[in-house]
Short mmCIF file of C-alpha atoms and ligand atoms in Angstrom, two decimals:
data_model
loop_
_atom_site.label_atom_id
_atom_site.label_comp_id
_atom_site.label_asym_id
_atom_site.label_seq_id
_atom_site.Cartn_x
_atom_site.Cartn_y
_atom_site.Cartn_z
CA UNK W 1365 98.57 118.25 120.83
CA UNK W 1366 95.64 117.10 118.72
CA UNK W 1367 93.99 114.04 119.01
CA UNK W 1368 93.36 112.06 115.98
CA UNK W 1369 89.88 111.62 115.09
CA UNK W 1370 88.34 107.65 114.99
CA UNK W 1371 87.93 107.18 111.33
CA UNK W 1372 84.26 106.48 109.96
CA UNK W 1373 83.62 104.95 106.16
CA UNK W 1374 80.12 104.98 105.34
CA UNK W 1375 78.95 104.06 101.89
CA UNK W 1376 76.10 104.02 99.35
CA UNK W 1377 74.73 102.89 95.92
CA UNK W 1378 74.45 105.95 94.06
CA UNK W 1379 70.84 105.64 93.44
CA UNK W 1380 70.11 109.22 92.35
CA UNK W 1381 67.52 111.78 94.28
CA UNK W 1382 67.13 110.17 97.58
CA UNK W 1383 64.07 109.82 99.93
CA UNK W 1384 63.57 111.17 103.53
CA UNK W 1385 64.20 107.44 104.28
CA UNK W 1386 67.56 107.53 103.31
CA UNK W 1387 67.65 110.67 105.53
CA UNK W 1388 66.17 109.35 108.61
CA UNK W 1389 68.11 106.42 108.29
CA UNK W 1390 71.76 107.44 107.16
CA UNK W 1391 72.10 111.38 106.17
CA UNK W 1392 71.36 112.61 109.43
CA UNK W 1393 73.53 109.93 111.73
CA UNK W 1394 76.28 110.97 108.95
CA UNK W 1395 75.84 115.06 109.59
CA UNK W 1396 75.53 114.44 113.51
CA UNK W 1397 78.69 111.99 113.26
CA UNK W 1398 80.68 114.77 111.59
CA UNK W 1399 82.84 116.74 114.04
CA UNK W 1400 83.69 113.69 116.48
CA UNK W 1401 84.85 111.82 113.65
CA UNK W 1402 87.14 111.92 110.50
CA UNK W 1403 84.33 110.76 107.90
CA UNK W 1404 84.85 109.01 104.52
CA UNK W 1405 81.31 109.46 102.11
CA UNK W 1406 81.97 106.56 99.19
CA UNK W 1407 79.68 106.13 96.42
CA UNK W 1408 79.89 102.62 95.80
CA UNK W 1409 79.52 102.72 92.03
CA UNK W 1410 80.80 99.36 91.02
CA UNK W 1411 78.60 97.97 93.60
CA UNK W 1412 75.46 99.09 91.32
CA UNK W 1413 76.71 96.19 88.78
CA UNK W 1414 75.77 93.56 91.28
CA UNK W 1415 72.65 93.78 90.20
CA UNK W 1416 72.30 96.48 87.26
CA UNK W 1417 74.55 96.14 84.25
CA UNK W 1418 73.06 99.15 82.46
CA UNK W 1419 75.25 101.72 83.66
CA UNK W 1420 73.83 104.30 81.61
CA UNK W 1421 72.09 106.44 84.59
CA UNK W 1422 75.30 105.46 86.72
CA UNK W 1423 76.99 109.40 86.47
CA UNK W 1424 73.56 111.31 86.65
CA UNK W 1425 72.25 109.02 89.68
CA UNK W 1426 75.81 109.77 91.46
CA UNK W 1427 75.30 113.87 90.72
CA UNK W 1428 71.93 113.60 92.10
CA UNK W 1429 73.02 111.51 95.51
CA UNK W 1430 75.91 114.01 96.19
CA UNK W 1431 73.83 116.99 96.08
CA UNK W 1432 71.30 115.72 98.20
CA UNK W 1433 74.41 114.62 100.54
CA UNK W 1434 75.69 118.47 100.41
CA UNK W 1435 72.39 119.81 100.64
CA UNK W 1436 72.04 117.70 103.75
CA UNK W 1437 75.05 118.98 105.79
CA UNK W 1438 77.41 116.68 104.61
CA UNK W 1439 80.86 118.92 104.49
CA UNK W 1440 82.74 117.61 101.43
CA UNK W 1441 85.76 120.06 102.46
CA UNK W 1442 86.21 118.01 105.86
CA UNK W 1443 84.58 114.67 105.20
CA UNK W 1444 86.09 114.01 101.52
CA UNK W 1445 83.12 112.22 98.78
CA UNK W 1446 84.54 110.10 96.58
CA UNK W 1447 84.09 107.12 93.62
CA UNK W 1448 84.58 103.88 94.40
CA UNK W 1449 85.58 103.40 90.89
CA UNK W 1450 88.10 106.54 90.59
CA UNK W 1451 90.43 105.39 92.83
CA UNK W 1452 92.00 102.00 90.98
CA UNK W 1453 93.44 100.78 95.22
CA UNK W 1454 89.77 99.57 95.64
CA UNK W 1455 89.80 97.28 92.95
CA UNK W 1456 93.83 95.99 93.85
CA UNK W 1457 93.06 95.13 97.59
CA UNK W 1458 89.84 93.40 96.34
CA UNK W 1459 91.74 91.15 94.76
CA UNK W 1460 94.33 90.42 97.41
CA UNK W 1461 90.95 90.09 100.01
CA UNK W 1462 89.54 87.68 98.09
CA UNK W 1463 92.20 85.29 98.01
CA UNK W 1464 91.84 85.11 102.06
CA UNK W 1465 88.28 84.51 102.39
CA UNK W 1466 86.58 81.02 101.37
CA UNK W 1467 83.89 80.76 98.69
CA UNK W 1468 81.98 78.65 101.45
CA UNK W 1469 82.05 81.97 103.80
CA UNK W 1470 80.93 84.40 101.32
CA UNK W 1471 78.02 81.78 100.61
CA UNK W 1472 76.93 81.65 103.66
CA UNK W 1473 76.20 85.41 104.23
CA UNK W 1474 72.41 85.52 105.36
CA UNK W 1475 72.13 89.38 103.40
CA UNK W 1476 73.21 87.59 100.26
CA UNK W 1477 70.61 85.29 100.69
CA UNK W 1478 68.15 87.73 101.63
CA UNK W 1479 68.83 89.48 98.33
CA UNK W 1480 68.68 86.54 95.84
CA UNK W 1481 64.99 85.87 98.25
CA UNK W 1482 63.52 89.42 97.56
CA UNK W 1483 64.93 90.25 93.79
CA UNK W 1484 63.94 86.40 93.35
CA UNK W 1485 67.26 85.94 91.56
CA UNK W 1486 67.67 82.64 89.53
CA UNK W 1487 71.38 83.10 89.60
CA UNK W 1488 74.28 85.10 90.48
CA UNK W 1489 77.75 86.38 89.47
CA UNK W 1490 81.01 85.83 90.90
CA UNK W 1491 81.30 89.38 91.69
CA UNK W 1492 77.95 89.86 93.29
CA UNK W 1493 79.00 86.87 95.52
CA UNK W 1494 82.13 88.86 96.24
CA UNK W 1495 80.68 91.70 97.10
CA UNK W 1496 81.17 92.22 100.41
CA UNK W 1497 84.99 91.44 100.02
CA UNK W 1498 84.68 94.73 97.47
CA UNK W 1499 82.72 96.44 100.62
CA UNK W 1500 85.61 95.32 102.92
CA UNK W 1501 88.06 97.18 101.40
CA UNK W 1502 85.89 99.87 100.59
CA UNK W 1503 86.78 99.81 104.80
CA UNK W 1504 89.97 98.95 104.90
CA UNK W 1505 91.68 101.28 102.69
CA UNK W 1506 90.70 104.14 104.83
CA UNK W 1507 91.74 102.24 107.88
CA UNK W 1508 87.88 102.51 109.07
CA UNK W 1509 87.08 101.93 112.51
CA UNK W 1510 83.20 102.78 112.42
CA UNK W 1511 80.80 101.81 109.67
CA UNK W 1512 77.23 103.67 109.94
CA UNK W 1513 74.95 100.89 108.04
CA UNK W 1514 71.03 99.89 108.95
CA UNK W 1515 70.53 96.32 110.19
CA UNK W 1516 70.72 94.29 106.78
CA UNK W 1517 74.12 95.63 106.56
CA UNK W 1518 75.95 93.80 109.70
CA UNK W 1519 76.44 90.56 108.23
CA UNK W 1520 78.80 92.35 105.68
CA UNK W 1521 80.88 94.45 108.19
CA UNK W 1522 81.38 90.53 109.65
CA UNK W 1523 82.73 89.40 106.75
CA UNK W 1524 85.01 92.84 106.71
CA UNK W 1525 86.34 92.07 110.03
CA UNK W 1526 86.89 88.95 109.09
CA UNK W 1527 88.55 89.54 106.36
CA UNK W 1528 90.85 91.83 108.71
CA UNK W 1529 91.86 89.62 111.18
CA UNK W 1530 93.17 87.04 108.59
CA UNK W 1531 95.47 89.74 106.75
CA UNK W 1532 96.87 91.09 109.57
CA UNK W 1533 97.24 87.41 111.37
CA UNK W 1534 99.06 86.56 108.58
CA UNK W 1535 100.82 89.92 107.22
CA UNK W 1536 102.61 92.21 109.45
CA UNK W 1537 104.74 95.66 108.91
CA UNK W 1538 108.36 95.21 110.00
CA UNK W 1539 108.13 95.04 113.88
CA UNK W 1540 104.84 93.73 114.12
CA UNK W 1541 102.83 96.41 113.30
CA UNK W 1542 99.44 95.06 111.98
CA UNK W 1543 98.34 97.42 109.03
CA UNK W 1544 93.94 97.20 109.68
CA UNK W 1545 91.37 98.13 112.42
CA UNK W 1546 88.52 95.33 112.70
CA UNK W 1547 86.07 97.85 112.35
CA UNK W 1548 82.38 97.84 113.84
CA UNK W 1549 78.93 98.94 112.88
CA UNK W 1550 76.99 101.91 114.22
CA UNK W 1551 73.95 101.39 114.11
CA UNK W 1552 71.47 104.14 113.17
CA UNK W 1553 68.62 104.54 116.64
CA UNK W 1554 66.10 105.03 113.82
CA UNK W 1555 67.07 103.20 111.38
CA UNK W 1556 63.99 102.92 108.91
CA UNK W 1557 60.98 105.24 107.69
CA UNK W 1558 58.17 102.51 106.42
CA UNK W 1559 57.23 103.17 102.77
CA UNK W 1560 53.68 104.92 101.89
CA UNK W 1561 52.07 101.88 101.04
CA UNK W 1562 53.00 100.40 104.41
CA UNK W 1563 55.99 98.34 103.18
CA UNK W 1564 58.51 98.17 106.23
CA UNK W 1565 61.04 100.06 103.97
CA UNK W 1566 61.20 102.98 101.52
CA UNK W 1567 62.97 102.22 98.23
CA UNK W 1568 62.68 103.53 95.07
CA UNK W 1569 62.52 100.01 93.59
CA UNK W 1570 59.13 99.85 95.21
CA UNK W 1571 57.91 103.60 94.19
CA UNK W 1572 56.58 104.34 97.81
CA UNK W 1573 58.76 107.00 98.97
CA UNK W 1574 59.02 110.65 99.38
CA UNK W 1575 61.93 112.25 98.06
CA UNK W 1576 64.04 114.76 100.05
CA UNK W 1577 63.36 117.19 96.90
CA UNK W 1578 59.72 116.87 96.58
CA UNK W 1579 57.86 120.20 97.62
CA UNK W 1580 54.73 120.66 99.45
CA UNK W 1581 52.14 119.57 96.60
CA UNK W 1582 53.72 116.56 95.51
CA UNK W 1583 54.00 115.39 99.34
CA UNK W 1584 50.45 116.25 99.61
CA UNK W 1585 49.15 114.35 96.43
CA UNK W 1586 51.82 111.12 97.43
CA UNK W 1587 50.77 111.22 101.51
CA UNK W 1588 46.63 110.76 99.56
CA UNK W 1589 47.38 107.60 98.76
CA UNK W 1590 49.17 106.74 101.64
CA UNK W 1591 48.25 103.34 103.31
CA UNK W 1592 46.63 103.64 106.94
CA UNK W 1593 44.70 101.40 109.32
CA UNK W 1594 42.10 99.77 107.36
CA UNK W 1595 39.54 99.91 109.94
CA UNK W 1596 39.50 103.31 110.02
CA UNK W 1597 37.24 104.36 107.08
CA UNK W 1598 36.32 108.45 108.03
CA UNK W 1599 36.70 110.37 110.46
CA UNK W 1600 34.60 109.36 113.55
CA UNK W 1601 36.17 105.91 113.20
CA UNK W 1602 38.64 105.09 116.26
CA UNK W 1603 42.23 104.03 114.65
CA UNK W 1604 45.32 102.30 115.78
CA UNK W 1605 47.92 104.72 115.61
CA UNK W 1606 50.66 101.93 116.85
CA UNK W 1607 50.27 100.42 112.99
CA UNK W 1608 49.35 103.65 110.82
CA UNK W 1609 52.49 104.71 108.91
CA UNK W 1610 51.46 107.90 108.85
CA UNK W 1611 51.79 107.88 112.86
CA UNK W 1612 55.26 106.67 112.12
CA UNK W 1613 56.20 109.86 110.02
CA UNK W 1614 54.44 111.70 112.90
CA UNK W 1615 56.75 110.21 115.91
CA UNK W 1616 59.96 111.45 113.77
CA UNK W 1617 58.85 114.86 111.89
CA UNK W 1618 56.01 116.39 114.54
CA UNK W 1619 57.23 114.44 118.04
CA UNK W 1620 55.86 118.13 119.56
CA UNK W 1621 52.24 116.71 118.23
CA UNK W 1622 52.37 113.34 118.85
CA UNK W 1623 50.09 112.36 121.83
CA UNK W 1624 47.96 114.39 120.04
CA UNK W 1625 47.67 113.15 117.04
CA UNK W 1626 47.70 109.82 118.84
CA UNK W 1627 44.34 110.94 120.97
CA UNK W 1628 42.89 112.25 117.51
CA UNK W 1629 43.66 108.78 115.96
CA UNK W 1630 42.19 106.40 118.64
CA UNK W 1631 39.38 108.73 119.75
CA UNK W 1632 38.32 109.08 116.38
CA UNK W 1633 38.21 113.08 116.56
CA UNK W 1634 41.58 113.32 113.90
CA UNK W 1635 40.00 112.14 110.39
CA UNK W 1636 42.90 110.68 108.13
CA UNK W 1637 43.58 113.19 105.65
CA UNK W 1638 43.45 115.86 108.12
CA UNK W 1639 46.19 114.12 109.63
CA UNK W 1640 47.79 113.23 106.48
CA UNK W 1641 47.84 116.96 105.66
CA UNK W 1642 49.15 118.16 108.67
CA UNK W 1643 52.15 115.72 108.32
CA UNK W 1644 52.81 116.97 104.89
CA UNK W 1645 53.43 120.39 105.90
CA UNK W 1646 55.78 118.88 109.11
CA UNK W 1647 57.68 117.36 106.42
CA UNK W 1648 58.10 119.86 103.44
CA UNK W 1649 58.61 122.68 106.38
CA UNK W 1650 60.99 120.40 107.76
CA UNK W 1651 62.85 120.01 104.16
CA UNK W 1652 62.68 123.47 103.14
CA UNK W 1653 66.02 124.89 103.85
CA UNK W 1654 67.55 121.24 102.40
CA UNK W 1655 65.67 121.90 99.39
CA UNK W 1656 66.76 125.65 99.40
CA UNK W 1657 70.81 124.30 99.10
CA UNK W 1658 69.51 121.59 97.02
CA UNK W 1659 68.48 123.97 93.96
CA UNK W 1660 71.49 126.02 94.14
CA UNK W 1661 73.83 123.35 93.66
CA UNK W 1662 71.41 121.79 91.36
CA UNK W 1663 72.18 125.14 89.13
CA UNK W 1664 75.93 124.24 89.32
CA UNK W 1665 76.52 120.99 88.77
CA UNK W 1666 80.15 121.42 87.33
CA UNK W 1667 80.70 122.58 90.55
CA UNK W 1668 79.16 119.82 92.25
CA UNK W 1669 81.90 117.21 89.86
CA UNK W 1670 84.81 119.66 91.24
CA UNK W 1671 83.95 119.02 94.55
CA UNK W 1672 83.59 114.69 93.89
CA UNK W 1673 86.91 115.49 92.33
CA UNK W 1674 88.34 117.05 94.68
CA UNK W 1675 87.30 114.44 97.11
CA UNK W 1676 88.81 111.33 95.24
CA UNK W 1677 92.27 113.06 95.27
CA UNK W 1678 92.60 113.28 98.45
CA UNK W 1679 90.81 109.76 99.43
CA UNK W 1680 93.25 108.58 96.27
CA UNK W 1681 96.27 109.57 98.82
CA UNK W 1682 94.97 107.71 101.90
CA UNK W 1683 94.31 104.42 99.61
CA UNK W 1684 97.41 104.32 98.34
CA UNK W 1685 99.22 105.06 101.33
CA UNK W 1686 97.98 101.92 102.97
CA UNK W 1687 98.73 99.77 99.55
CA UNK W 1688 101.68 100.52 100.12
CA UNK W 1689 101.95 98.90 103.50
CA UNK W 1690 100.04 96.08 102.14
CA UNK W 1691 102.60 95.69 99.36
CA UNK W 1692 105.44 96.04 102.07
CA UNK W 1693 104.00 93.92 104.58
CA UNK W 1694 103.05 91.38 101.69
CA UNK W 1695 106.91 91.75 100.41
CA UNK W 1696 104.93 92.13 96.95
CA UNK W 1697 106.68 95.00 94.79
N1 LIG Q 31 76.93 97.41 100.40
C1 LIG Q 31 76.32 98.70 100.51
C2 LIG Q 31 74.94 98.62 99.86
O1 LIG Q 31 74.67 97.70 99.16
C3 LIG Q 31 77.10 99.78 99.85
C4 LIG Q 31 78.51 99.87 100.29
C5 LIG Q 31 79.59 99.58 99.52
C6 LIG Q 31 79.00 100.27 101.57
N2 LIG Q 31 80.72 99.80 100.21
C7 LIG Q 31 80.42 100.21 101.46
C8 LIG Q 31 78.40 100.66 102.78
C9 LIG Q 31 81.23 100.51 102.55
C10 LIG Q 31 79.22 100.96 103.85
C11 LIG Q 31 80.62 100.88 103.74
O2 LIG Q 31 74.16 99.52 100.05
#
């Protein structure tokens, strides 16, 4: 007898070619996730609207994100990749969620807050207040039990479990049967790779990051500019590894080289763009067979739309299945 598999959901804004950050803190938890697991890969395309109403980069960004995803060992055959938008259950139990949760709740949310802070928003829209009641059934649909996300994230799997407990407190299959999990977070060990200009975070907002595509040169001519401890001004100098970025990249794509690279650093012996260099070559040798898979699919992008296609039928068949609980334990239809 098989066992079933603990369902995962993990999610992302389809921002188009993605950066090793994204890699070191989500692709690679997905891929080693994988065979323990029945994985759900959404691209949360409605969520872009939050905070972008041009949608006119919307479909090539998406392209871009899933070949990276495929390129990365994400297998869309097992672990189906699918549109938010495409499948029109998202939207339906959206609605029904937000009639459960209070406006005062969803204002409280300390990543909401933290957004409006950093993109120094004057004011907001009802849906980008909601959007974490989207994100919860983003969960729910597929019955999620696990949710990979970084720190920031947490607050919003709250809300989702939340959100949970009150439907099924309230709505119950004949016999009892409560239709959701209350899911939980998994949180990545490693969750973030700082940006080159020493930011804590890459993003592409910022235009500090290395993307998972970029070959040897252009990691080379971005890792130049890269920030690194300011007291160190040539080689000879004595640095502080502990806050050099570039250390940080070190610790997660050379660990073999990493107490020495740290001697070279604090000694003084290891200039800066020797280091640098060295790093870049960890990284683009560490990305070459990614990038490899990456250009082949980038060839065949009809095939890569088949594949999301393919994908959203058969998450389309899950979601609707458990709408149709919801509208039987709601006594709706
Ligand atoms: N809220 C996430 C973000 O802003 C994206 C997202 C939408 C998501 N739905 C999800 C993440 C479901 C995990 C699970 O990046």
């Amino acid at each position: 007898m098989s066992i079933k598999k603990k369902i995962i959901l993990s999610g992302m804004r389809p921002t188009g070619k993605l950066h090793i950050g994204h890699y070191v803190g989500a692709l690679e938890n997905w891929v080693s996730l994988q065979n323990e697991f029945q994985n759900y890969h959404l691209i949360a395309d409605y969520h872009v609207l939050t905070t972008n109403l041009n949608t006119s980069d919307i479909f090539d960004d998406t392209i871009d994100m899933v070949i990276d995803w495929i390129a990365c060992g994400i297998n869309p055959n097992e672990s189906p990749i699918f549109r938010q938008s495409q499948i029109k259950e998202h939207t339906e139990l959206f609605l029904i969620f937000s009639m459960l949760i209070t406006k005062a709740r969803l204002e409280k949310n300390p990543a909401l807050k933290e957004q409006i802070r950093d993109l120094n928003l004057q004011t907001i829209s009802y849906g980008h207040l909601g959007y974490p009641v989207l994100q919860a059934a983003d969960i729910l649909l597929y019955k999620g039990e696990y949710v990979p996300v970084g720190e920031d994230q947490v607050p919003h799997i709250e809300i989702t479990r939340h959100i949970a407990g009150l439907f099924n407190e309230r709505y119950k299959l004949s016999g009892g049967k409560e239709i959701f999990p209350i899911p939980e977070p998994k949180l990545t060990k490693f969750s973030r790779l700082p940006g080159l200009d020493g930011k804590a975070k890459m993003s592409k907002s910022l235009g500090n990051t290395i993307l998972i595509s970029d070959d040897l040169d252009t990691i080379k001519t971005k890792m130049r500019k890269a920030f690194t401890d300011p007291n160190k001004l040539r080689k000879g100098d004595k640095g502080n590894p502990d806050i050099c970025l570039v250390y940080t990249y070190h610790k997660k794509f050379n660990p073999s080289e990493q107490t020495e690279i740290f001697t070279g650093c604090s000694t003084g012996q290891l200039g800066c763009v020797d280091c640098k260099m060295k790093i870049s070559e960890k990284i683009a040798n560490f990305f070459s067979p990614i990038r490899e898979k990456r250009k082949e699919l980038e060839k065949n992008k009809e095939k890569v739309l088949e594949t999301l296609l393919d994908g959203e039928s058969k998450a389309r068949e899950v979601a609707r299945n458990t709408m149709r609980e919801v509208r039987e334990a709601m006594k709706i239809g």
